[in-house]
Coordinates of C-alpha atoms in Angstrom, one line a residue:
M108 CA 0.0 0.0 0.0
K109 CA 1.3 3.5 -0.9
T110 CA 1.1 6.0 1.9
H111 CA 1.6 9.8 1.7
I112 CA 1.4 12.0 4.8
V113 CA 2.2 15.6 4.5
G114 CA 2.1 18.8 6.6
K115 CA 1.3 22.2 5.1
N116 CA 2.3 25.3 7.0
F117 CA 2.9 22.8 9.8
D118 CA 5.7 20.5 10.9
L119 CA 4.1 17.1 11.6
G120 CA 7.0 15.7 13.6
E121 CA 7.7 12.0 14.0
S122 CA 5.3 11.4 16.8
L123 CA 2.2 12.7 14.9
R124 CA 3.3 10.9 11.7
A125 CA 3.6 7.6 13.6
H126 CA 0.3 8.2 15.3
I127 CA -1.5 8.7 11.9
E128 CA 0.2 5.6 10.4
E129 CA -0.7 3.4 13.3
A130 CA -4.3 4.6 13.6
L131 CA -4.9 4.2 9.8
K132 CA -3.3 0.7 9.8
R133 CA -5.6 -0.3 12.7
V134 CA -8.7 1.1 11.0
L135 CA -7.9 -0.5 7.6
S136 CA -7.0 -3.9 9.1
K137 CA -10.4 -4.0 10.8
S138 CA -12.5 -2.7 8.0
F139 CA -10.8 -3.0 4.6
D140 CA -7.3 -4.5 4.7
H141 CA -6.6 -4.2 1.0
A142 CA -6.6 -0.5 0.4
I143 CA -4.5 0.7 -2.5
T144 CA -3.3 4.1 -1.2
Y145 CA -4.0 6.7 1.3
H146 CA -3.1 10.4 1.4
V147 CA -3.2 12.5 4.6
T148 CA -2.7 16.3 4.6
V149 CA -2.5 18.1 7.9
E150 CA -2.6 21.9 7.3
K151 CA -2.4 24.8 9.7
N152 CA -4.9 27.6 8.8
H153 CA -4.7 30.4 11.3
D154 CA -5.6 28.9 14.7
L155 CA -7.1 25.7 13.3
I156 CA -5.5 22.5 12.1
H157 CA -7.3 21.0 9.1
T158 CA -6.8 17.2 8.5
A159 CA -7.9 15.7 5.2
I160 CA -7.7 12.0 4.6
E161 CA -8.3 10.3 1.2
I162 CA -8.2 6.5 1.0
H163 CA -8.4 4.7 -2.4
V164 CA -9.9 1.3 -1.5
G165 CA -10.4 0.1 -5.0
Q166 CA -10.3 1.2 -8.6
G167 CA -12.5 4.3 -8.7
I168 CA -13.6 4.0 -5.0
V169 CA -12.4 6.8 -2.8
V170 CA -13.2 7.4 0.9
F171 CA -12.7 10.9 2.1
A172 CA -13.0 12.7 5.5
D173 CA -11.8 15.9 6.9
E174 CA -11.9 17.7 10.3
N175 CA -10.8 21.1 11.8
N176 CA -9.7 21.6 15.4
E177 CA -7.3 23.7 17.4
D178 CA -5.4 20.6 18.4
S179 CA -3.6 18.6 15.8
Y180 CA -4.1 15.1 17.4
T181 CA -7.8 15.8 17.9
S182 CA -8.2 17.0 14.3
V183 CA -6.4 13.8 13.1
D184 CA -8.3 11.5 15.4
R185 CA -11.7 12.9 14.4
A186 CA -11.0 12.6 10.7
I187 CA -9.8 9.0 11.2
H188 CA -13.0 8.3 13.2
K189 CA -15.1 9.6 10.3
I190 CA -13.2 7.4 7.8
E191 CA -13.7 4.4 10.1
N192 CA -17.5 5.1 10.3
N193 CA -17.8 5.3 6.6
L194 CA -15.8 2.1 6.0
R195 CA -17.9 0.3 8.6
R196 CA -21.1 1.5 7.1
Y197 CA -20.2 0.4 3.6
K198 CA -17.9 -2.5 4.4
E199 CA -19.9 -5.4 2.9
R200 CA -20.8 -3.5 -0.2
L201 CA -17.2 -2.3 -0.8
K202 CA -15.8 -5.8 -0.2
A203 CA -18.4 -7.3 -2.6
H204 CA -17.5 -4.6 -5.2
H205 CA -13.8 -5.2 -4.8
T206 CA -14.0 -9.0 -5.3
N207 CA -16.6 -8.8 -8.2
H208 CA -15.1 -5.8 -9.9
D209 CA -14.6 -6.1 -13.6
L210 CA -12.2 -3.4 -14.9
S211 CA -13.2 -4.1 -18.5
K212 CA -16.5 -2.4 -17.7
E213 CA -14.9 0.9 -16.8
E214 CA -14.3 3.5 -19.5
K215 CA -11.5 6.0 -19.6
G216 CA -12.5 9.6 -19.6
M217 CA -10.8 12.9 -19.2
Q218 CA -11.3 14.9 -16.1
Y219 CA -10.7 18.7 -16.3
I220 CA -9.9 21.1 -13.5
L221 CA -11.3 24.5 -14.3
H222 CA -10.0 27.9 -13.2
S223 CA -12.0 31.0 -13.2
S224 CA -10.5 33.5 -15.5
Y225 CA -11.6 35.7 -18.4
R226 CA -10.4 35.3 -22.0
N227 CA -11.2 38.4 -24.0
L228 CA -11.9 38.3 -27.7
E229 CA -8.3 39.2 -28.7
G230 CA -7.2 36.0 -27.0
S231 CA -5.2 37.5 -24.1
D232 CA -5.9 36.2 -20.6
E233 CA -7.2 38.6 -18.0
T234 CA -8.6 38.0 -14.5
H235 CA -11.8 39.8 -14.3
E236 CA -14.2 39.5 -11.4
D237 CA -17.3 40.6 -13.3
H238 CA -16.8 38.0 -16.1
K239 CA -15.9 34.7 -14.5
Q240 CA -15.6 32.3 -17.4
P241 CA -13.9 28.9 -16.8
S242 CA -10.8 28.0 -18.8
V243 CA -9.1 24.6 -18.7
I244 CA -5.9 24.6 -16.7
A245 CA -5.3 20.9 -16.1
E246 CA -6.6 17.5 -17.1
T247 CA -6.3 14.0 -15.8
T248 CA -7.7 10.6 -16.8
A249 CA -10.7 9.4 -14.8
Y250 CA -12.6 6.2 -15.1
V251 CA -16.3 6.1 -15.7
P252 CA -17.6 2.9 -13.9
T253 CA -20.6 0.8 -15.0
I254 CA -22.5 0.6 -11.7
S255 CA -26.0 0.7 -10.2
V256 CA -27.5 3.9 -9.0
S257 CA -27.3 2.8 -5.4
E258 CA -23.6 2.1 -5.7
A259 CA -23.1 5.5 -7.4
V260 CA -24.8 7.1 -4.4
M261 CA -22.6 5.1 -2.0
R262 CA -19.4 6.2 -3.9
L263 CA -20.6 9.8 -3.9
D264 CA -21.2 9.7 -0.1
L265 CA -17.8 8.1 0.6
S266 CA -15.8 10.4 -1.7
G267 CA -16.9 13.7 -0.3
N268 CA -17.3 15.0 -3.9
H269 CA -20.3 16.9 -5.1
A270 CA -21.0 14.9 -8.2
L271 CA -20.3 11.4 -9.8
L272 CA -20.6 10.5 -13.4
F273 CA -21.3 6.8 -14.1
R274 CA -22.7 4.4 -16.7
N275 CA -26.0 3.1 -15.5
K276 CA -25.8 -0.7 -15.2
S277 CA -29.5 -1.2 -16.0
H278 CA -29.4 0.4 -19.4
G279 CA -25.8 1.3 -20.2
E280 CA -26.3 5.1 -20.6
L281 CA -24.3 7.8 -18.8
N282 CA -25.9 9.1 -15.6
M283 CA -24.9 11.5 -12.8
V284 CA -25.6 11.7 -9.1
Y285 CA -24.9 14.9 -7.3
L286 CA -25.3 16.6 -3.9
R287 CA -28.1 19.1 -4.0
K288 CA -28.0 22.4 -2.0
D289 CA -30.7 21.1 0.3
G290 CA -28.5 18.2 1.3
N291 CA -30.3 15.5 -0.7
I292 CA -28.9 13.5 -3.6
G293 CA -30.0 14.3 -7.1
W294 CA -30.0 11.8 -10.0
I295 CA -29.7 12.8 -13.7
D296 CA -30.8 10.0 -16.0
P297 CA -31.3 11.3 -19.6
K298 CA -32.7 8.0 -20.7
G299 CA -35.1 7.8 -17.8
N300 CA -37.0 4.7 -16.9
K301 CA -38.7 4.4 -20.3
G302 CA -38.9 0.8 -21.4
H303 CA -38.0 -0.7 -18.0

């Protein structure tokens, strides 16, 4: 398993780093012992310590949790506790997915990171607060899984992201689930339930 633990604006020290490694090893051995990678960032923002943990437990399955606290150990422990709760809640479904996962049913797609900037008609770049237009500044490869709607909702919940694109297992078309402003999950299915 690949591990990556970093501190931003903050010196982790050997004691905190060892504490994070031991706690995550304990949690993963209980819940999901074959994680691929995990990434932990502990960042100092003014008076608060922000801990963000991202664990890749399978191809395309990411579990994310974060926490803010004045104390670094409390911030880390609470974020780890959230990860543990999410893994426990979805343990059986994640294990079933991991053992039955067929990578041939995933498609490669491009994922773009957008930056707000303004491109005027002459082609020069200007930052302009009144005309925020996105322009592509980075791209990576992402996989579009073929999964059920319920699994898409689970992955969205675990990842901490706001949206998830997937190919609907029932009819093979692209669908999206997303977190609505009211806290509920929205589902976009252009094909709909016609003919089912």
